[in-house]
């Protein structure tokens, strides 16, 4: 009997930790900026404008509704990229509490990614506005598609962030490498171009990029309401693999965090 | 066995010196053999074969020069460090009183920081909210409680820190040289609160350089020197030896 009470309390405590940390991130992120949450939409929109000018107006990419096409990929990309770019500093920046208090440290990246996820969800209405302005409509399939894709992207992002955050404590160069890695990954992922434009001999490389099936799915879902089950399953597999690797590395290293900080 | 709060059995703690690895790619690329060798050879002995026990409700002081291993002992009790050898048993929830403002987020208000700190030391939000008014009353911060912590003075930070720890049902208190800040009346209030904790069976570990404070709070004292226990005994005995040694 007592064991179940303890389990309930531990679970409650774990949930409370996540809530409090996510609230903290939400409160802190835009506390002193006038436009607040609008920045989380403004940033990818500014990118979209740049790419639109560069690729549609100047280089004339043959993609219909290119502005809409761009933001459907840029918003989910932004979630991934924000979380992963912040990950090298995530344990370093919390050195004070990690050195003194014993709590599940993986809460910190978990809350960070949850926070970026909320910003992504809040940006979905912007996509809807763009859809309507292009004469399109949201689809009923979003109700199934969005939660599954969010789950897959959450696992992938959390796994990668855990790996980087943990290893960076012991190997500080990883911080620089992460910046380069994210940059390369952006161009290697079909965000501002369509996967159909890639020569077939490079198709394997495209498949090896864990973000490719995710972005293709997000775009298919937002633009046409299509759910591509085989690439959704591939996304989930990537998510689970990276989550597992991240948790193993974190488990192996976490008890040394206080020594190295 | 059940009246023991903390037990150290032949505990040794060795830190590997990580700066060789954090030297990064460069040292790994240009001096691979040296880099790997240095990983294996450079260690730092922080505690050497230490054994002691703390009973529930006891107040134990830890004295010693800088680098004697005081903070390592607190880290081991808090569970953020693992012993290299030996065994540590801790019965009870740990409430660490951190140095000024640590564990607070500067942009959050005092009230929000109370919740943040509370969940960090292992309480649920409900438990913290129930104690919220007690904490705010004890801190005497008044309207400042709804201001961001970054505008607090160091005295106010100390008040908030102690008020949180003191009112959230501590079981084992770890206090690391903290109460030197804040005005005298509040310090007195803190020490009185600690005395009442002792009466209620709460265990206190008190690290300090202040002989006066140790005398006031502690029943027994550990004197650390050269990573080892030089002496452990009731407060008066150790304090008089310590003063004689200075």
Short mmCIF file of C-alpha atoms in Angstrom, two decimals:
data_model
loop_
_atom_site.label_atom_id
_atom_site.label_comp_id
_atom_site.label_asym_id
_atom_site.label_seq_id
_atom_site.Cartn_x
_atom_site.Cartn_y
_atom_site.Cartn_z
CA UNK A 1 0.00 0.00 0.00
CA UNK A 2 2.71 2.39 1.01
CA UNK A 3 4.61 1.65 -2.15
CA UNK A 4 1.73 2.79 -4.37
CA UNK A 5 1.40 6.00 -2.36
CA UNK A 6 5.09 6.64 -2.86
CA UNK A 7 4.82 5.91 -6.56
CA UNK A 8 1.90 8.31 -6.89
CA UNK A 9 3.81 11.00 -5.07
CA UNK A 10 6.92 10.44 -7.16
CA UNK A 11 4.92 10.63 -10.37
CA UNK A 12 3.14 13.76 -9.14
CA UNK A 13 6.47 15.30 -8.25
CA UNK A 14 7.90 14.44 -11.66
CA UNK A 15 4.92 16.04 -13.42
CA UNK A 16 5.18 19.10 -11.18
CA UNK A 17 8.87 19.47 -12.00
CA UNK A 18 8.05 19.47 -15.71
CA UNK A 19 5.21 21.96 -15.27
CA UNK A 20 7.22 24.35 -13.12
CA UNK A 21 10.27 24.25 -15.40
CA UNK A 22 8.20 24.76 -18.54
CA UNK A 23 6.33 27.64 -16.92
CA UNK A 24 9.65 29.15 -15.96
CA UNK A 25 10.90 28.96 -19.55
CA UNK A 26 7.66 30.47 -20.84
CA UNK A 27 7.80 33.31 -18.34
CA UNK A 28 11.47 34.05 -18.84
CA UNK A 29 11.89 33.76 -22.60
CA UNK A 30 10.22 36.97 -23.69
CA UNK A 31 9.83 38.70 -20.35
CA UNK A 32 11.59 41.91 -21.28
CA UNK A 33 10.67 42.10 -24.93
CA UNK A 34 7.79 44.21 -26.09
CA UNK A 35 6.49 41.86 -28.80
CA UNK A 36 6.86 38.75 -26.66
CA UNK A 37 5.47 35.60 -28.24
CA UNK A 38 5.31 37.23 -31.69
CA UNK A 39 9.06 36.69 -31.93
CA UNK A 40 8.62 32.94 -32.09
CA UNK A 41 6.51 33.48 -35.22
CA UNK A 42 8.48 36.45 -36.48
CA UNK A 43 11.77 34.64 -36.71
CA UNK A 44 10.69 31.88 -39.13
CA UNK A 45 8.55 34.36 -41.06
CA UNK A 46 11.58 36.58 -41.62
CA UNK A 47 13.43 33.51 -42.89
CA UNK A 48 10.52 32.73 -45.17
CA UNK A 49 10.70 36.21 -46.69
CA UNK A 50 14.44 35.86 -47.33
CA UNK A 51 14.03 32.48 -49.01
CA UNK A 52 11.04 33.68 -50.97
CA UNK A 53 13.03 36.57 -52.40
CA UNK A 54 16.11 34.44 -53.05
CA UNK A 55 14.51 31.36 -54.51
CA UNK A 56 11.19 32.47 -55.93
CA UNK A 57 11.83 35.98 -57.16
CA UNK A 58 15.48 35.57 -58.16
CA UNK A 59 16.11 31.90 -58.87
CA UNK A 60 12.48 31.10 -59.83
CA UNK A 61 11.98 27.75 -58.18
CA UNK A 62 9.09 25.97 -59.92
CA UNK A 63 7.02 25.41 -56.76
CA UNK A 64 3.45 26.59 -56.47
CA UNK A 65 2.42 28.61 -53.42
CA UNK A 66 6.06 28.92 -52.49
CA UNK A 67 5.47 31.19 -49.45
CA UNK A 68 3.05 28.69 -47.94
CA UNK A 69 5.36 25.83 -48.91
CA UNK A 70 8.19 27.54 -47.01
CA UNK A 71 6.43 28.21 -43.74
CA UNK A 72 4.99 24.68 -43.56
CA UNK A 73 8.57 23.45 -43.35
CA UNK A 74 10.14 26.37 -41.52
CA UNK A 75 7.92 26.30 -38.43
CA UNK A 76 8.66 22.68 -37.50
CA UNK A 77 12.31 23.21 -38.46
CA UNK A 78 12.42 26.21 -36.12
CA UNK A 79 11.22 24.07 -33.20
CA UNK A 80 13.95 21.51 -33.84
CA UNK A 81 16.65 24.07 -34.43
CA UNK A 82 15.79 26.24 -31.39
CA UNK A 83 15.85 23.27 -29.04
CA UNK A 84 19.01 21.71 -30.41
CA UNK A 85 20.91 25.03 -30.53
CA UNK A 86 20.07 25.65 -26.89
CA UNK A 87 21.03 22.14 -25.80
CA UNK A 88 24.84 22.54 -25.38
CA UNK A 89 24.33 25.19 -22.71
CA UNK A 90 21.47 23.53 -20.95
CA UNK A 91 23.36 21.70 -18.21
CA UNK A 92 26.23 24.20 -18.16
CA UNK A 93 23.84 27.06 -17.56
CA UNK A 94 22.26 25.28 -14.62
CA UNK A 95 25.55 24.34 -12.97
CA UNK A 96 24.63 25.90 -9.64
CA UNK A 97 21.64 23.69 -9.00
CA UNK A 98 23.13 20.58 -10.59
CA UNK A 99 26.10 20.78 -8.24
CA UNK A 100 23.99 21.09 -5.12
CA UNK A 101 20.62 19.42 -5.57
CA UNK A 102 19.86 15.89 -6.57
CA UNK A 103 16.90 15.98 -8.94
CA UNK A 104 16.30 14.30 -12.31
CA UNK A 105 18.41 16.57 -14.49
CA UNK A 106 16.84 15.37 -17.72
CA UNK A 107 13.85 17.50 -16.66
CA UNK A 108 15.73 20.58 -17.86
CA UNK A 109 16.04 19.58 -21.55
CA UNK A 110 12.60 17.98 -21.39
CA UNK A 111 11.02 21.26 -20.28
CA UNK A 112 13.00 23.24 -22.82
CA UNK A 113 11.74 21.11 -25.70
CA UNK A 114 8.21 21.16 -24.36
CA UNK A 115 8.46 24.93 -24.28
CA UNK A 116 9.65 25.16 -27.89
CA UNK A 117 6.92 22.70 -28.83
CA UNK A 118 4.27 24.99 -27.32
CA UNK A 119 5.60 27.85 -29.39
CA UNK A 120 5.36 25.68 -32.49
CA UNK A 121 1.74 24.80 -31.67
CA UNK A 122 0.97 28.47 -31.15
CA UNK A 123 2.36 29.12 -34.65
CA UNK A 124 -0.08 26.71 -36.33
CA UNK A 125 -2.80 29.41 -36.58
CA UNK A 126 -0.36 31.45 -38.68
CA UNK A 127 -0.15 28.51 -41.09
CA UNK A 128 -3.96 28.40 -41.19
CA UNK A 129 -4.08 32.09 -42.07
CA UNK A 130 -1.64 31.47 -44.93
CA UNK A 131 -3.71 28.48 -46.07
CA UNK A 132 -6.88 30.53 -46.31
CA UNK A 133 -5.10 33.37 -48.07
CA UNK A 134 -4.05 30.84 -50.74
CA UNK A 135 -7.60 29.54 -51.05
CA UNK A 136 -6.88 26.32 -49.12
CA UNK A 137 -8.37 24.94 -45.92
CA UNK A 138 -7.24 22.93 -42.89
CA UNK A 139 -8.00 19.21 -43.17
CA UNK A 140 -9.73 16.87 -40.76
CA UNK A 141 -6.73 14.54 -40.91
CA UNK A 142 -4.75 17.09 -38.87
CA UNK A 143 -6.46 15.72 -35.76
CA UNK A 144 -4.60 12.42 -36.17
CA UNK A 145 -1.55 13.68 -38.01
CA UNK A 146 -0.43 16.58 -35.82
CA UNK A 147 -0.24 14.66 -32.52
CA UNK A 148 1.67 11.76 -34.10
CA UNK A 149 4.14 14.05 -35.83
CA UNK A 150 4.60 16.11 -32.66
CA UNK A 151 5.33 12.90 -30.75
CA UNK A 152 7.89 11.79 -33.34
CA UNK A 153 9.56 15.18 -33.48
CA UNK A 154 9.57 15.49 -29.68
CA UNK A 155 11.34 12.14 -29.24
CA UNK A 156 13.90 12.97 -31.92
CA UNK A 157 14.60 16.47 -30.60
CA UNK A 158 14.74 15.37 -26.97
CA UNK A 159 17.07 12.49 -27.80
CA UNK A 160 19.49 14.64 -29.80
CA UNK A 161 19.40 17.40 -27.18
CA UNK A 162 20.15 14.94 -24.37
CA UNK A 163 23.13 13.57 -26.30
CA UNK A 164 24.56 17.03 -27.00
CA UNK A 165 23.82 18.48 -23.56
CA UNK A 166 25.40 15.54 -21.72
CA UNK A 167 28.50 15.15 -23.86
CA UNK A 168 29.15 18.88 -24.07
CA UNK A 169 29.97 18.95 -20.36
CA UNK A 170 32.98 16.73 -21.00
CA UNK A 171 33.83 17.87 -24.49
CA UNK A 172 33.17 21.57 -24.83
CA UNK A 173 34.00 21.70 -28.54
CA UNK A 174 30.64 20.12 -29.15
CA UNK A 175 29.05 23.52 -28.70
CA UNK A 176 30.82 24.86 -31.81
CA UNK A 177 30.21 21.65 -33.71
CA UNK A 178 26.49 21.88 -32.94
CA UNK A 179 26.24 25.28 -34.63
CA UNK A 180 27.89 23.88 -37.77
CA UNK A 181 25.85 20.68 -37.59
CA UNK A 182 22.54 22.57 -37.46
CA UNK A 183 23.60 24.76 -40.37
CA UNK A 184 24.49 21.81 -42.56
CA UNK A 185 21.40 19.90 -41.52
CA UNK A 186 19.21 22.79 -42.59
CA UNK A 187 20.50 22.65 -46.14
CA UNK A 188 20.43 18.86 -46.16
CA UNK A 189 16.76 18.82 -45.24
CA UNK A 190 14.07 19.58 -47.80
CA UNK A 191 12.77 22.71 -46.08
CA UNK A 192 13.11 25.33 -48.76
CA UNK A 193 13.23 22.84 -51.63
CA UNK A 194 11.03 19.91 -52.44
CA UNK A 195 12.24 16.33 -52.01
CA UNK A 196 11.17 15.64 -55.59
CA UNK A 197 13.85 18.05 -56.86
CA UNK A 198 16.69 15.87 -55.58
CA UNK A 199 18.51 13.68 -58.12
CA UNK A 200 17.64 10.05 -57.43
CA UNK A 201 21.25 8.99 -56.81
CA UNK A 202 21.29 11.15 -53.64
CA UNK A 203 18.05 9.69 -52.37
CA UNK A 204 19.80 7.47 -49.85
CA UNK A 205 21.44 10.47 -48.16
CA UNK A 206 18.07 12.11 -47.96
CA UNK A 207 16.61 9.06 -46.24
CA UNK A 208 19.49 8.93 -43.76
CA UNK A 209 18.63 12.40 -42.53
CA UNK A 210 16.19 11.82 -39.65
CA UNK A 211 14.51 15.17 -40.29
CA UNK A 212 13.60 14.46 -43.90
CA UNK A 213 10.57 12.21 -43.31
CA UNK A 214 9.36 14.57 -40.60
CA UNK A 215 9.46 17.71 -42.72
CA UNK A 216 7.95 15.94 -45.73
CA UNK A 217 5.12 14.76 -43.53
CA UNK A 218 4.51 18.13 -41.91
CA UNK A 219 4.30 19.74 -45.32
CA UNK A 220 2.07 17.05 -46.78
CA UNK A 221 -0.23 17.32 -43.80
CA UNK A 222 -0.46 21.10 -43.72
CA UNK A 223 -0.76 21.60 -47.46
CA UNK A 224 -2.84 18.64 -48.56
CA UNK A 225 -3.94 16.85 -45.42
CA UNK A 226 -2.03 13.74 -46.51
CA UNK A 227 -0.71 11.27 -43.98
CA UNK A 228 2.13 9.19 -45.46
CA UNK A 229 2.13 6.22 -43.12
CA UNK A 230 5.41 4.67 -44.23
CA UNK A 231 7.38 7.84 -43.64
CA UNK A 232 5.49 8.55 -40.42
CA UNK A 233 6.63 5.15 -39.19
CA UNK A 234 10.16 6.00 -40.31
CA UNK A 235 9.94 9.28 -38.34
CA UNK A 236 8.76 7.46 -35.24
CA UNK A 237 11.60 4.93 -35.61
CA UNK A 238 14.17 7.72 -35.83
CA UNK A 239 12.54 9.36 -32.82
CA UNK A 240 12.68 6.20 -30.73
CA UNK A 241 16.26 5.39 -31.77
CA UNK A 242 17.58 8.83 -30.88
CA UNK A 243 15.57 8.91 -27.67
CA UNK A 244 17.06 5.58 -26.64
CA UNK A 245 20.62 6.66 -27.47
CA UNK A 246 20.08 9.95 -25.62
CA UNK A 247 18.76 8.25 -22.51
CA UNK A 248 21.60 5.72 -22.45
CA UNK A 249 24.27 8.42 -22.78
CA UNK A 250 22.55 10.57 -20.18
CA UNK A 251 22.33 7.62 -17.76
CA UNK A 252 26.00 6.82 -18.25
CA UNK A 253 27.21 10.38 -17.73
CA UNK A 254 24.72 12.06 -15.43
CA UNK A 255 26.30 10.99 -12.15
CA UNK A 256 29.50 12.74 -13.20
CA UNK A 257 27.79 16.06 -13.99
CA UNK A 258 28.46 17.52 -10.53
CA UNK A 259 32.13 16.51 -10.75
CA UNK A 260 32.80 18.22 -14.02
CA UNK A 261 30.80 21.40 -13.59
CA UNK B 1 19.61 1.45 12.73
CA UNK B 2 16.55 3.60 12.24
CA UNK B 3 17.77 6.49 14.35
CA UNK B 4 20.74 7.04 12.05
CA UNK B 5 20.20 9.85 9.56
CA UNK B 6 23.51 9.74 7.73
CA UNK B 7 26.19 7.10 7.72
CA UNK B 8 29.56 7.17 5.94
CA UNK B 9 31.42 3.87 5.84
CA UNK B 10 35.04 4.07 4.67
CA UNK B 11 34.21 6.63 2.04
CA UNK B 12 36.89 7.69 -0.41
CA UNK B 13 36.28 10.23 -3.13
CA UNK B 14 38.64 10.71 -6.02
CA UNK B 15 37.95 13.23 -8.76
CA UNK B 16 39.41 12.64 -12.18
CA UNK B 17 40.76 15.94 -13.47
CA UNK B 18 38.53 16.65 -16.43
CA UNK B 19 40.31 19.63 -17.92
CA UNK B 20 42.43 17.25 -19.96
CA UNK B 21 39.38 16.03 -21.80
CA UNK B 22 37.70 19.39 -21.99
CA UNK B 23 40.89 20.59 -23.69
CA UNK B 24 38.99 19.17 -26.59
CA UNK B 25 39.74 18.22 -30.15
CA UNK B 26 43.04 20.04 -30.28
CA UNK B 27 44.80 18.02 -27.61
CA UNK B 28 43.12 14.86 -28.85
CA UNK B 29 44.32 15.45 -32.41
CA UNK B 30 47.83 16.65 -31.78
CA UNK B 31 48.75 14.68 -28.69
CA UNK B 32 46.52 11.61 -28.82
CA UNK B 33 48.79 9.38 -26.72
CA UNK B 34 49.43 12.05 -24.15
CA UNK B 35 45.76 12.99 -24.01
CA UNK B 36 44.66 9.43 -23.34
CA UNK B 37 47.43 8.83 -20.83
CA UNK B 38 46.64 12.00 -18.94
CA UNK B 39 43.07 10.85 -18.67
CA UNK B 40 44.12 7.80 -16.77
CA UNK B 41 46.78 9.31 -14.59
CA UNK B 42 45.51 12.61 -13.25
CA UNK B 43 43.35 12.29 -10.19
CA UNK B 44 42.57 14.41 -7.24
CA UNK B 45 41.96 12.87 -3.85
CA UNK B 46 39.21 14.77 -2.05
CA UNK B 47 38.34 12.42 0.82
CA UNK B 48 40.37 9.55 2.18
CA UNK B 49 38.65 6.64 3.92
CA UNK B 50 36.17 8.57 6.03
CA UNK B 51 33.66 7.03 8.42
CA UNK B 52 31.13 8.72 10.65
CA UNK B 53 27.48 8.61 11.61
CA UNK B 54 24.94 11.31 12.32
CA UNK B 55 21.92 10.48 14.45
CA UNK B 56 18.47 11.80 13.69
CA UNK B 57 17.98 15.17 15.37
CA UNK B 58 21.65 15.73 15.80
CA UNK B 59 23.45 18.85 14.64
CA UNK B 60 26.88 18.08 13.27
CA UNK B 61 29.36 20.79 12.44
CA UNK B 62 32.11 20.42 9.86
CA UNK B 63 35.24 22.55 10.21
CA UNK B 64 38.44 22.67 8.28
CA UNK B 65 40.52 24.78 5.95
CA UNK B 66 39.53 25.49 2.37
CA UNK B 67 40.00 22.38 0.28
CA UNK B 68 39.82 20.04 3.24
CA UNK B 69 36.83 18.26 1.70
CA UNK B 70 33.88 19.94 3.40
CA UNK B 71 31.92 20.63 0.25
CA UNK B 72 32.66 17.16 -1.08
CA UNK B 73 31.03 15.68 2.03
CA UNK B 74 27.94 17.83 1.49
CA UNK B 75 27.86 16.86 -2.19
CA UNK B 76 28.04 13.18 -1.30
CA UNK B 77 25.21 13.51 1.23
CA UNK B 78 23.09 15.46 -1.24
CA UNK B 79 23.60 12.62 -3.71
CA UNK B 80 25.04 14.76 -6.49
CA UNK B 81 28.40 13.00 -6.12
CA UNK B 82 29.07 9.29 -5.93
CA UNK B 83 31.75 7.90 -3.64
CA UNK B 84 34.70 6.24 -5.36
CA UNK B 85 34.90 3.69 -2.56
CA UNK B 86 32.82 2.98 0.50
CA UNK B 87 29.17 3.30 1.32
CA UNK B 88 26.88 6.18 2.20
CA UNK B 89 23.44 5.78 3.70
CA UNK B 90 21.05 8.71 3.97
CA UNK B 91 17.64 8.38 5.61
CA UNK B 92 15.45 11.37 4.89
CA UNK B 93 14.84 14.11 2.37
CA UNK B 94 17.72 16.52 1.92
CA UNK B 95 17.16 20.26 2.04
CA UNK B 96 20.28 22.05 0.91
CA UNK B 97 20.61 25.72 1.78
CA UNK B 98 22.50 27.09 -1.19
CA UNK B 99 24.82 30.02 -1.38
CA UNK B 100 23.30 33.38 -2.12
CA UNK B 101 20.59 33.23 -4.74
CA UNK B 102 21.73 29.91 -6.22
CA UNK B 103 18.82 27.97 -7.62
CA UNK B 104 16.75 31.12 -8.03
CA UNK B 105 15.90 32.48 -11.43
CA UNK B 106 16.56 36.25 -11.46
CA UNK B 107 13.64 37.05 -13.78
CA UNK B 108 11.05 35.22 -11.69
CA UNK B 109 9.35 36.77 -8.69
CA UNK B 110 10.03 35.67 -5.13
CA UNK B 111 6.77 33.75 -5.11
CA UNK B 112 7.58 31.92 -8.37
CA UNK B 113 11.04 31.11 -7.08
CA UNK B 114 9.58 29.56 -3.94
CA UNK B 115 7.75 27.04 -6.14
CA UNK B 116 10.79 26.44 -8.34
CA UNK B 117 13.04 25.80 -5.37
CA UNK B 118 10.40 23.68 -3.66
CA UNK B 119 9.98 21.23 -6.54
CA UNK B 120 13.75 21.05 -6.96
CA UNK B 121 14.21 19.78 -3.41
CA UNK B 122 11.56 17.16 -3.91
CA UNK B 123 8.15 18.53 -2.91
CA UNK B 124 5.00 18.62 -4.99
CA UNK B 125 3.39 21.92 -5.94
CA UNK B 126 0.47 21.31 -3.59
CA UNK B 127 2.76 20.84 -0.62
CA UNK B 128 4.54 24.09 -1.46
CA UNK B 129 1.38 26.13 -2.02
CA UNK B 130 0.10 25.06 1.40
CA UNK B 131 3.20 26.55 3.00
CA UNK B 132 3.41 29.60 0.79
CA UNK B 133 2.03 32.11 3.30
CA UNK B 134 4.25 30.77 6.10
CA UNK B 135 7.29 31.19 3.89
CA UNK B 136 6.37 34.74 2.89
CA UNK B 137 5.62 35.70 6.51
CA UNK B 138 8.86 34.26 7.77
CA UNK B 139 10.90 36.02 5.08
CA UNK B 140 9.46 39.45 6.05
CA UNK B 141 9.84 40.45 2.41
CA UNK B 142 6.40 42.06 2.21
CA UNK B 143 5.53 43.41 -1.21
CA UNK B 144 8.92 42.47 -2.60
CA UNK B 145 7.71 38.87 -2.83
CA UNK B 146 5.98 39.73 -6.11
CA UNK B 147 9.01 41.49 -7.56
CA UNK B 148 11.63 39.75 -9.70
CA UNK B 149 14.44 38.34 -7.60
CA UNK B 150 17.10 40.21 -9.61
CA UNK B 151 16.26 43.43 -7.77
CA UNK B 152 16.71 41.83 -4.33
CA UNK B 153 19.57 42.84 -2.09
CA UNK B 154 21.89 40.09 -0.86
CA UNK B 155 20.20 40.22 2.53
CA UNK B 156 16.81 39.70 0.91
CA UNK B 157 18.08 36.74 -1.12
CA UNK B 158 19.39 35.13 2.04
CA UNK B 159 16.03 35.69 3.74
CA UNK B 160 14.13 34.11 0.90
CA UNK B 161 16.54 31.17 0.70
CA UNK B 162 16.37 30.37 4.38
CA UNK B 163 12.61 30.91 4.61
CA UNK B 164 11.98 28.38 1.84
CA UNK B 165 14.17 25.70 3.34
CA UNK B 166 12.98 26.35 6.87
CA UNK B 167 9.28 26.11 6.10
CA UNK B 168 9.15 23.18 3.69
CA UNK B 169 9.30 20.35 6.25
CA UNK B 170 13.02 19.66 6.08
CA UNK B 171 14.29 16.29 7.26
CA UNK B 172 18.00 16.77 6.81
CA UNK B 173 19.29 20.32 6.50
CA UNK B 174 22.59 20.98 4.76
CA UNK B 175 23.90 24.43 5.51
CA UNK B 176 27.04 25.58 3.78
CA UNK B 177 28.39 28.82 5.25
CA UNK B 178 25.40 30.87 4.34
CA UNK B 179 24.15 32.85 7.27
CA UNK B 180 26.91 35.42 7.25
CA UNK B 181 24.64 37.71 5.24
CA UNK B 182 21.48 39.47 6.30
CA UNK B 183 20.95 41.70 9.26
CA UNK B 184 21.49 40.57 12.80
CA UNK B 185 17.85 40.27 13.79
CA UNK B 186 17.11 37.96 10.88
CA UNK B 187 20.22 35.91 11.58
CA UNK B 188 19.02 35.46 15.13
CA UNK B 189 15.64 34.36 13.83
CA UNK B 190 17.36 31.76 11.62
CA UNK B 191 19.42 30.37 14.45
CA UNK B 192 16.40 30.18 16.73
CA UNK B 193 14.55 28.33 14.00
CA UNK B 194 17.44 25.89 13.70
CA UNK B 195 17.38 25.26 17.44
CA UNK B 196 13.67 24.46 17.26
CA UNK B 197 14.40 22.13 14.33
CA UNK B 198 16.80 20.23 16.53
CA UNK B 199 14.12 19.83 19.17
CA UNK B 200 11.79 18.43 16.52
CA UNK B 201 14.27 15.77 15.49
CA UNK B 202 15.51 17.37 12.29
CA UNK B 203 19.10 16.58 11.44
CA UNK B 204 21.42 19.47 10.65
CA UNK B 205 24.77 19.47 8.91
CA UNK B 206 26.48 22.77 9.35
CA UNK B 207 29.61 23.79 7.50
CA UNK B 208 31.15 26.97 8.78
CA UNK B 209 34.33 28.86 9.52
CA UNK B 210 32.59 30.71 12.31
CA UNK B 211 33.45 29.10 15.61
CA UNK B 212 30.79 31.16 17.31
CA UNK B 213 28.01 29.80 15.06
CA UNK B 214 29.24 26.23 15.37
CA UNK B 215 29.21 26.54 19.15
CA UNK B 216 25.67 27.83 19.06
CA UNK B 217 24.16 25.13 16.83
CA UNK B 218 26.21 21.97 16.85
CA UNK B 219 26.25 19.02 19.23
CA UNK B 220 29.29 17.42 17.66
CA UNK B 221 31.95 18.58 15.23
CA UNK B 222 34.08 16.90 12.60
CA UNK B 223 37.46 18.49 12.08
CA UNK B 224 38.71 17.80 8.58
CA UNK B 225 42.33 18.11 7.65
CA UNK B 226 44.20 16.79 4.62
CA UNK B 227 41.17 14.97 3.21
CA UNK B 228 40.75 13.04 6.42
CA UNK B 229 39.00 13.30 9.76
CA UNK B 230 41.50 14.71 12.19
CA UNK B 231 39.09 14.58 15.09
CA UNK B 232 35.41 14.04 15.78
CA UNK B 233 33.93 14.80 19.17
CA UNK B 234 31.51 16.99 21.10
CA UNK B 235 31.64 20.63 20.08
CA UNK B 236 33.58 22.09 23.01
CA UNK B 237 36.40 19.58 22.78
CA UNK B 238 36.95 20.12 19.07
CA UNK B 239 36.53 23.87 19.19
CA UNK B 240 39.12 24.32 21.91
CA UNK B 241 41.57 22.09 20.04
CA UNK B 242 40.85 23.94 16.80
CA UNK B 243 41.47 27.31 18.39
CA UNK B 244 44.68 26.01 19.92
CA UNK B 245 45.78 24.84 16.47
CA UNK B 246 45.18 28.19 14.73
#
